[in-house]
mmCIF file of C-alpha atoms and ligand atoms in Angstrom:
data_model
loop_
_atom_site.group_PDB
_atom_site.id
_atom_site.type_symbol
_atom_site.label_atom_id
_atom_site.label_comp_id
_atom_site.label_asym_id
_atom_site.label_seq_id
_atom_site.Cartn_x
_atom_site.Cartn_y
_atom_site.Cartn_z
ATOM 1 C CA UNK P 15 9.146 -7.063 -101.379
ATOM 2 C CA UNK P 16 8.916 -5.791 -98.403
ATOM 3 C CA UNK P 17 6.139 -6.896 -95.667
ATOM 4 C CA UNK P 18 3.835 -3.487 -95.140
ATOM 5 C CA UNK P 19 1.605 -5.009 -92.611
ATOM 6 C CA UNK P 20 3.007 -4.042 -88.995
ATOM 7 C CA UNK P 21 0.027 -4.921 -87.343
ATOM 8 C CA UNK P 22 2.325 -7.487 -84.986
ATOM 9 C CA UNK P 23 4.592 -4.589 -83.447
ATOM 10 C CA UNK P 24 3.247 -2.455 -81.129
ATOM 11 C CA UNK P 25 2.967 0.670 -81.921
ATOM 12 C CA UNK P 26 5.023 3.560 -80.841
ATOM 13 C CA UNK P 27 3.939 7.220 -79.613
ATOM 14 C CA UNK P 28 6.780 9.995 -78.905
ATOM 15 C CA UNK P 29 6.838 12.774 -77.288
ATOM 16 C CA UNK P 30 9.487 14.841 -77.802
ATOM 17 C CA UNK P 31 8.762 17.965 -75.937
ATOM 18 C CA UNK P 32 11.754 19.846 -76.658
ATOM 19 C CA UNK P 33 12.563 23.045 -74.476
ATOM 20 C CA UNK P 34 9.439 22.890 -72.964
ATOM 21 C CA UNK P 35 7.569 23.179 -70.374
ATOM 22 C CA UNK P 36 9.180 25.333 -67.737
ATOM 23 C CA UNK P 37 8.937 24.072 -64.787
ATOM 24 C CA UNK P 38 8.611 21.110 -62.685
ATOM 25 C CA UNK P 39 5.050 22.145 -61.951
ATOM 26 C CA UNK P 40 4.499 22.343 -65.401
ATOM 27 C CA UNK P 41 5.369 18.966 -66.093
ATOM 28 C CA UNK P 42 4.204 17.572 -63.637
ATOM 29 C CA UNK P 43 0.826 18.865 -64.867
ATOM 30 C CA UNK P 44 1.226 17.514 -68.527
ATOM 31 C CA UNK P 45 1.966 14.135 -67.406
ATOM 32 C CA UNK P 46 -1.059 13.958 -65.546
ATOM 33 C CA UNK P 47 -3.243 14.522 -68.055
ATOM 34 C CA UNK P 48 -1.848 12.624 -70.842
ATOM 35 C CA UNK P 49 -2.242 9.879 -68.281
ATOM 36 C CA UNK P 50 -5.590 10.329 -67.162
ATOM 37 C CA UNK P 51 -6.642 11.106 -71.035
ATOM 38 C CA UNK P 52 -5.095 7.591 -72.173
ATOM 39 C CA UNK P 53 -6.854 4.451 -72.473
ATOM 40 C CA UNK P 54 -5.125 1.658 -71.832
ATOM 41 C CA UNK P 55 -3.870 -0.536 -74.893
ATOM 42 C CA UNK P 56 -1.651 -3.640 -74.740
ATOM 43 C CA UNK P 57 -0.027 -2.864 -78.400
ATOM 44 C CA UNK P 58 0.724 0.536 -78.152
ATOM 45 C CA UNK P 59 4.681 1.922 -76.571
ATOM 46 C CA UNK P 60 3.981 5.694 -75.224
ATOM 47 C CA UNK P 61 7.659 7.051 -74.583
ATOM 48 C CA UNK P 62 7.609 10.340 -73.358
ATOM 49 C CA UNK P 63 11.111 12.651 -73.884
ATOM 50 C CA UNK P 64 11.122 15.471 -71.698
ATOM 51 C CA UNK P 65 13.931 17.970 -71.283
ATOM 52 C CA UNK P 66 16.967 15.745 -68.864
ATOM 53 C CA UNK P 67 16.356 17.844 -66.141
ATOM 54 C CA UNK P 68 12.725 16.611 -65.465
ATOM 55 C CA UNK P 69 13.629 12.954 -66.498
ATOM 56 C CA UNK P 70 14.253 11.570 -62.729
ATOM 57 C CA UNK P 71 11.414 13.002 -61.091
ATOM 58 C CA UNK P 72 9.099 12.255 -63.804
ATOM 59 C CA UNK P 73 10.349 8.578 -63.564
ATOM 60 C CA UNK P 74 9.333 7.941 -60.252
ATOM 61 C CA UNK P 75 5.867 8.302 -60.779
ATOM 62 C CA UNK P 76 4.528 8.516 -64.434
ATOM 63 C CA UNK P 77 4.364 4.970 -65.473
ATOM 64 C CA UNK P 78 5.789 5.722 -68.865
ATOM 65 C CA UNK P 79 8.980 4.862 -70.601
ATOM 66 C CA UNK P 80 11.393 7.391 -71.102
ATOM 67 C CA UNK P 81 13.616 8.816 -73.425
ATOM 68 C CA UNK P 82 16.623 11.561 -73.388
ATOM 69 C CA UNK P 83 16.561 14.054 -75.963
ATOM 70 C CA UNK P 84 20.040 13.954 -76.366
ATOM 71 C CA UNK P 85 23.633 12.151 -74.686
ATOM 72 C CA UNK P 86 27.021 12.601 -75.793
ATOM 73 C CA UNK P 87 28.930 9.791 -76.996
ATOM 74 C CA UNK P 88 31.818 9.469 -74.184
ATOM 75 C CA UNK P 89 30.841 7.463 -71.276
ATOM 76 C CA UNK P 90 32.154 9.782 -68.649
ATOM 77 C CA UNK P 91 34.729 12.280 -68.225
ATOM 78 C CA UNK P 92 35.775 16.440 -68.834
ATOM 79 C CA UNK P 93 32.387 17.220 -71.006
ATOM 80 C CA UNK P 94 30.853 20.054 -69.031
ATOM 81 C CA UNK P 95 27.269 20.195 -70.074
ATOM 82 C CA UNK P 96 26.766 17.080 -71.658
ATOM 83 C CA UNK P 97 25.126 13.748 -70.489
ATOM 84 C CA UNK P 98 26.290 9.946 -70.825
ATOM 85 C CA UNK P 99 24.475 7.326 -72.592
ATOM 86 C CA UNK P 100 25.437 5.548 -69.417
ATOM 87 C CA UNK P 101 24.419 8.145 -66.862
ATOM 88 C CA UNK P 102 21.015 8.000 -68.926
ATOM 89 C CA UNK P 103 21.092 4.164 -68.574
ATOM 90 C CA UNK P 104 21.231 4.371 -64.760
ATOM 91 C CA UNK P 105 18.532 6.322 -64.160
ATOM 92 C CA UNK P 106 16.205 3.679 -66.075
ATOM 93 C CA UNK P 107 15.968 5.653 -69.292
ATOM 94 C CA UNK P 108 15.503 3.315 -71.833
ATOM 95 C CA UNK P 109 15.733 5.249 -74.848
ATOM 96 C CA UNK P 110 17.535 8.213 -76.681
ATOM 97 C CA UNK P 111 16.651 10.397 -79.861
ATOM 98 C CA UNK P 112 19.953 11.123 -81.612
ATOM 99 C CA UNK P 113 20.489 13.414 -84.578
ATOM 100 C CA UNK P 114 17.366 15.336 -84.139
ATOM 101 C CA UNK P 115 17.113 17.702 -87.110
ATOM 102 C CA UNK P 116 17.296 21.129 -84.779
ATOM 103 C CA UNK P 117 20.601 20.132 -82.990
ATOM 104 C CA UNK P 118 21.701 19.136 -86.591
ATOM 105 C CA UNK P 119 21.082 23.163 -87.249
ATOM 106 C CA UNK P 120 21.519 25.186 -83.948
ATOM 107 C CA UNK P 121 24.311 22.785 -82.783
ATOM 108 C CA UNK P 122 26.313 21.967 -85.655
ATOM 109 C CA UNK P 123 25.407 17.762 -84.856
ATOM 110 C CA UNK P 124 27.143 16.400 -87.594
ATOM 111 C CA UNK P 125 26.592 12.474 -89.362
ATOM 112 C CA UNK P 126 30.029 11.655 -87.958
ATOM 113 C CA UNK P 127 28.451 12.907 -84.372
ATOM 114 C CA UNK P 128 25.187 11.418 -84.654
ATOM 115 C CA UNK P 129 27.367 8.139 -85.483
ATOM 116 C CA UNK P 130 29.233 7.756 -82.133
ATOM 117 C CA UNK P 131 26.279 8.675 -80.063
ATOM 118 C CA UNK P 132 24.409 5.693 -82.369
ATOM 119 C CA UNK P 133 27.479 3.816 -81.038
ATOM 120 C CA UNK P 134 27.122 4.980 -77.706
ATOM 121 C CA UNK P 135 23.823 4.410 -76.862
ATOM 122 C CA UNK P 136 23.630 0.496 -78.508
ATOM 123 C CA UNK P 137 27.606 -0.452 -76.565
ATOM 124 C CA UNK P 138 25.132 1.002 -73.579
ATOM 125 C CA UNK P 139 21.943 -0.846 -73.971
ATOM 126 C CA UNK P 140 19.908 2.632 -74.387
ATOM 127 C CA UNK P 141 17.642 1.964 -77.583
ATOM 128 C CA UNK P 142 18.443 5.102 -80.317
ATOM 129 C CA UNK P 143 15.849 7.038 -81.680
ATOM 130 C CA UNK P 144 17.863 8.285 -84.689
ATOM 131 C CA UNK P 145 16.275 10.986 -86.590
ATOM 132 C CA UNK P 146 16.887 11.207 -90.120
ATOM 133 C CA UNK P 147 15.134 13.534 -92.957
ATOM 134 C CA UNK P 148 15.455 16.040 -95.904
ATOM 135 C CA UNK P 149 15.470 19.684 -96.225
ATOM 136 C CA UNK P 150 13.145 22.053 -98.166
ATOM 137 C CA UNK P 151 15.902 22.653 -100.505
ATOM 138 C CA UNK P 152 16.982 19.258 -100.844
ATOM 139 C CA UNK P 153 13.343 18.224 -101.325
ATOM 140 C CA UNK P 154 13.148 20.957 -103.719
ATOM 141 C CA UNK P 155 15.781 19.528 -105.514
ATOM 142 C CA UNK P 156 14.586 15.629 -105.781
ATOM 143 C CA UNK P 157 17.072 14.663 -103.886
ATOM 144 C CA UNK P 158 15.684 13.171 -100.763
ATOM 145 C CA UNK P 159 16.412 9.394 -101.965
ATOM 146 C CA UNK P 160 20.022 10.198 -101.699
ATOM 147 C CA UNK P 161 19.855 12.373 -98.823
ATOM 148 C CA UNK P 162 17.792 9.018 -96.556
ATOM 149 C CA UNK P 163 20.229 6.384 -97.625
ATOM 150 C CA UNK P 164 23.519 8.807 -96.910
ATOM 151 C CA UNK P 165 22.061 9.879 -93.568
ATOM 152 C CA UNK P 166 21.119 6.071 -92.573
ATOM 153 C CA UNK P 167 24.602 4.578 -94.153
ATOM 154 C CA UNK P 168 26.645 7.233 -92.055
ATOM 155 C CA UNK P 169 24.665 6.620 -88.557
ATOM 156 C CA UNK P 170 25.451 2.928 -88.566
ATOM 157 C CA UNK P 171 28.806 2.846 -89.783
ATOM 158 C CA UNK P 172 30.681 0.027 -88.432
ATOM 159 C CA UNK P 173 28.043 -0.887 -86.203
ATOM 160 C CA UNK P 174 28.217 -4.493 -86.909
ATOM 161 C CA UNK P 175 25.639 -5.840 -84.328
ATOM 162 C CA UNK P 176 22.514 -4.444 -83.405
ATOM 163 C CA UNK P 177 20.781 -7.739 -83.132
ATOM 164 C CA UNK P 178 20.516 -7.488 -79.384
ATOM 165 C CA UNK P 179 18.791 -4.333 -79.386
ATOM 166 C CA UNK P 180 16.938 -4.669 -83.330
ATOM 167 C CA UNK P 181 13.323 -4.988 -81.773
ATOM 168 C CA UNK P 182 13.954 -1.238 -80.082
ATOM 169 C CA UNK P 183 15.709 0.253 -82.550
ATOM 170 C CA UNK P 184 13.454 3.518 -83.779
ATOM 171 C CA UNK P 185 14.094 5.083 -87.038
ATOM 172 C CA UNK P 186 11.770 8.561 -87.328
ATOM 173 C CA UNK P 187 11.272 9.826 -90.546
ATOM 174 C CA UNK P 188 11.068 13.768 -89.917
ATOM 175 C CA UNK P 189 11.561 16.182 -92.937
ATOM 176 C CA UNK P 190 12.416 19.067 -92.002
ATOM 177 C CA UNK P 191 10.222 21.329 -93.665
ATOM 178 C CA UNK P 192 7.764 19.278 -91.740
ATOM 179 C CA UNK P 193 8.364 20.487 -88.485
ATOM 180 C CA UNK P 194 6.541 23.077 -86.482
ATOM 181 C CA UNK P 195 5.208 23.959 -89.819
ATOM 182 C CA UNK P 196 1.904 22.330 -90.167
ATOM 183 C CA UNK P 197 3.247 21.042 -93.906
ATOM 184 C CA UNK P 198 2.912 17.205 -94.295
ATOM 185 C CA UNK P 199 4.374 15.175 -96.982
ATOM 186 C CA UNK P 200 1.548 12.829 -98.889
ATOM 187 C CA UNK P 201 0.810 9.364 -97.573
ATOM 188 C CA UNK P 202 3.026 8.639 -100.766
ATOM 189 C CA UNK P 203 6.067 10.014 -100.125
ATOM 190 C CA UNK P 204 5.756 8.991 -96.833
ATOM 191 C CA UNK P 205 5.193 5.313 -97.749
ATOM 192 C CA UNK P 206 8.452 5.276 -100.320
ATOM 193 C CA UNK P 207 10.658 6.589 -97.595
ATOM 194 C CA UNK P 208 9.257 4.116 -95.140
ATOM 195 C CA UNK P 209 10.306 1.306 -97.673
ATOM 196 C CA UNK P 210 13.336 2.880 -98.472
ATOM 197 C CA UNK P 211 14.507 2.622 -95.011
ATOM 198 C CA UNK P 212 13.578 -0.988 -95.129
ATOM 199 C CA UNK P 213 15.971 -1.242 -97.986
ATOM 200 C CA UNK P 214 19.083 0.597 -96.996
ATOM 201 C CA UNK P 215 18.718 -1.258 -93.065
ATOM 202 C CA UNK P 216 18.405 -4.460 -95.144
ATOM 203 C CA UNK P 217 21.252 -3.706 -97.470
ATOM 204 C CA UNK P 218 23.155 -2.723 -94.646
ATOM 205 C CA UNK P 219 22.078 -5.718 -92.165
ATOM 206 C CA UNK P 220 19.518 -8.341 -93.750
ATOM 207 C CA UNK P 221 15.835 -8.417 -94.397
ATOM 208 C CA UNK P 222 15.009 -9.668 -90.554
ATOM 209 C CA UNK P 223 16.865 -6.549 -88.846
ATOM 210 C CA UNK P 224 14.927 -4.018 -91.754
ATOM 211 C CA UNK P 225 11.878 -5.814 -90.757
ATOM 212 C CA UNK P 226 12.124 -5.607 -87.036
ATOM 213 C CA UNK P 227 13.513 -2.234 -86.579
ATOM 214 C CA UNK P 228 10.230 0.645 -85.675
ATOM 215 C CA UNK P 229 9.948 2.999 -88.224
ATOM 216 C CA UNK P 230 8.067 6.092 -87.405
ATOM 217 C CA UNK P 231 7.529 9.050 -89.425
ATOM 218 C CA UNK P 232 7.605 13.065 -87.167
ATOM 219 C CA UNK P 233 6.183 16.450 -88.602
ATOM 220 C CA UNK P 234 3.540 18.296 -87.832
ATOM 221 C CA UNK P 235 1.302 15.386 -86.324
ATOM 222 C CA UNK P 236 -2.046 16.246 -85.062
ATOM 223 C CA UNK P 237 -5.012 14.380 -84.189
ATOM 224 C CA UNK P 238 -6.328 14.758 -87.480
ATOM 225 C CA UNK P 239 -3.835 13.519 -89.416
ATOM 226 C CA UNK P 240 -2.321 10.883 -87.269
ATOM 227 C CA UNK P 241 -3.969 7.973 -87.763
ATOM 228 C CA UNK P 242 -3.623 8.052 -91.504
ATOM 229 C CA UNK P 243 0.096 8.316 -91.180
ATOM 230 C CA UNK P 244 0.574 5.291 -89.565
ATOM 231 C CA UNK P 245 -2.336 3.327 -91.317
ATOM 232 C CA UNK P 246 -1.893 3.927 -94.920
ATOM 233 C CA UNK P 247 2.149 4.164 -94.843
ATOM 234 C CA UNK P 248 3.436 1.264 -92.657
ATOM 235 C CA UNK P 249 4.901 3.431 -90.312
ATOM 236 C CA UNK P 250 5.217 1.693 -86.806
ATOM 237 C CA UNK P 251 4.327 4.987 -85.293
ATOM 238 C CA UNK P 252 4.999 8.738 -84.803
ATOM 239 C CA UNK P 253 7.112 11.027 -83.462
ATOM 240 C CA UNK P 254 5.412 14.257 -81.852
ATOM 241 C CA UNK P 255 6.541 17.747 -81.428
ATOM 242 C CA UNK P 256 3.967 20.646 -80.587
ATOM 243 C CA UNK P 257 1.092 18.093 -80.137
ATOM 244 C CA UNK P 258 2.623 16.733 -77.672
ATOM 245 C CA UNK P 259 2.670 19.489 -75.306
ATOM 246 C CA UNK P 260 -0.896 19.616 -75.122
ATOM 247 C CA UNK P 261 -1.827 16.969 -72.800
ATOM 248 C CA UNK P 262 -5.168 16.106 -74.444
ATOM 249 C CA UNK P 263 -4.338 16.323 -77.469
ATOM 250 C CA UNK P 264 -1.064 13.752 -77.122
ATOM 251 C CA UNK P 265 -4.211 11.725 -75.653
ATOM 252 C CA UNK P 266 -6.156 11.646 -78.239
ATOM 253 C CA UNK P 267 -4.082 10.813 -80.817
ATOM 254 C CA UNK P 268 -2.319 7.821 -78.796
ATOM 255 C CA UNK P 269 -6.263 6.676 -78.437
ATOM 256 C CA UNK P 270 -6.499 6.534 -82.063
ATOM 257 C CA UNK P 271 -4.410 3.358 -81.850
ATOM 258 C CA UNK P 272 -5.284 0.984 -79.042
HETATM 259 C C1 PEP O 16 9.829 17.029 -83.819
HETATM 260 O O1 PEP O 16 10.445 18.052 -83.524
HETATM 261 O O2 PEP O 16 10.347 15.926 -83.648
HETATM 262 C C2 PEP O 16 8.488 17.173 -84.374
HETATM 263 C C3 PEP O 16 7.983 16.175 -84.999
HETATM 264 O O3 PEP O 16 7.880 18.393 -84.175
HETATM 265 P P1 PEP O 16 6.390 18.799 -84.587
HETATM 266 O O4 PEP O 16 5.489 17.629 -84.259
HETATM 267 O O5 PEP O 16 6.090 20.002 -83.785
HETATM 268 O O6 PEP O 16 6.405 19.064 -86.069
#
């Protein structure tokens, strides 16, 4: 069986703040008060995702680590639009979410895709956040056992070693009926997914990697309900939408974890 007791991994917050906000100012704003609203906690990763654009200047004097919400998987060349894992890399972004379920619908992000920007971002030293979770019809159907394992198989095919990079590997559990939606699956569900991860990653590597790599679940977190996700499934942390983009909020629910 699997080990459910995380307590020795820090804990991981996400923001993923999407389109949003709309200007510099904005930003600039929301960062301030997230930081002033935080306590400080020893065991606790805050990585903060804002749209690219903002990434540099935020970098310079936020204190937080942070990820892109997106790169391509070539390292350079005729891809107008897109950004490098390694372009990311340089500016001292340490991590990337990859296959997030709403470029999976709006921009046609395919398994094979999300695959060679999994690729990508390890040959790159860029830690993935790889998003993975069912739809309301495949929920509706029982099928989200099949749809978890198929989603995880496909992102690390022939990736034979991750061990460099295992310890920042994130794997966010985000149905997605779940998001935006204020739905929640029960600590239940969310627990058997959390071990089925486990299983597929250590079918698919060995029991060490499954143990090591941060599993977080994303959907409709609030401060109500986020401690509860984390405590009573195993999850190593969350991934946060909407919340996030109230600064206060996004500080109060980090607080519920130093
Ligand atoms: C997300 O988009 O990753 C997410 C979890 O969104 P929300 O928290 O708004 O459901």
């Amino acid at each position: 069986m699997f080990n459910n007791n995380t307590d020795n991994k820090p804990k991981i917050i996400i923001a993923n703040w999407k389109m949003n906000p709309d200007s510099f100012g904005e930003t600039d704003n929301l960062i301030k008060i997230i930081k002033k609203g935080i306590k400080k906690s020893d065991n606790l990763k805050v990585i903060i995702c804002p749209p690219a654009v903002y990434l540099s200047k935020i970098k310079a004097n936020s204190g937080f680590d942070l990820g892109i919400q997106n790169i391509f998987w070539e390292d350079r060349g005729a891809f107008t639009g897109e950004i490098s894992a390694i372009i990311a890399k340089n500016l001292k972004i340490k991590y990337t979410i990859i296959g997030h379920s709403e470029r999976r619908k709006y921009l046609n992000e395919t398994d094979e895709m999300v695959n060679l920007k999994m690729q990508s971002a390890l040959k790159n030293k860029l830690s993935p956040i790889l998003c993975i979770g069912e739809t309301l019809e495949e929920k509706k159907k029982d099928v989200t056992s099949g749809v978890i394992t198929n989603q995880l198989k496909k992102a690390f095919k022939g990736i034979s070693n991750i061990k460099y990079s295992i310890s920042n590997i994130c794997i966010a559990y985000e149905p997605v009926w779940a998001i935006g939606t204020s739905k929640t699956p029960s600590i239940d569900e969310i627990m058997s997914v959390n071990l089925l991860i486990k299983k597929t990653i250590s079918n698919l590597y060995d029991r060490e990697t499954a143990e090591k790599i941060s599993i977080l679940y994303g959907g409709s977190v609030d401060s109500k309900n986020a401690f509860d996700f984390v405590d009573k499934t195993g999850m190593d942390g969350l991934l946060i939408g909407g919340a996030s983009l109230n600064g206060s909020e996004f500080a109060r629910i980090v607080n519920l974890f130093e």
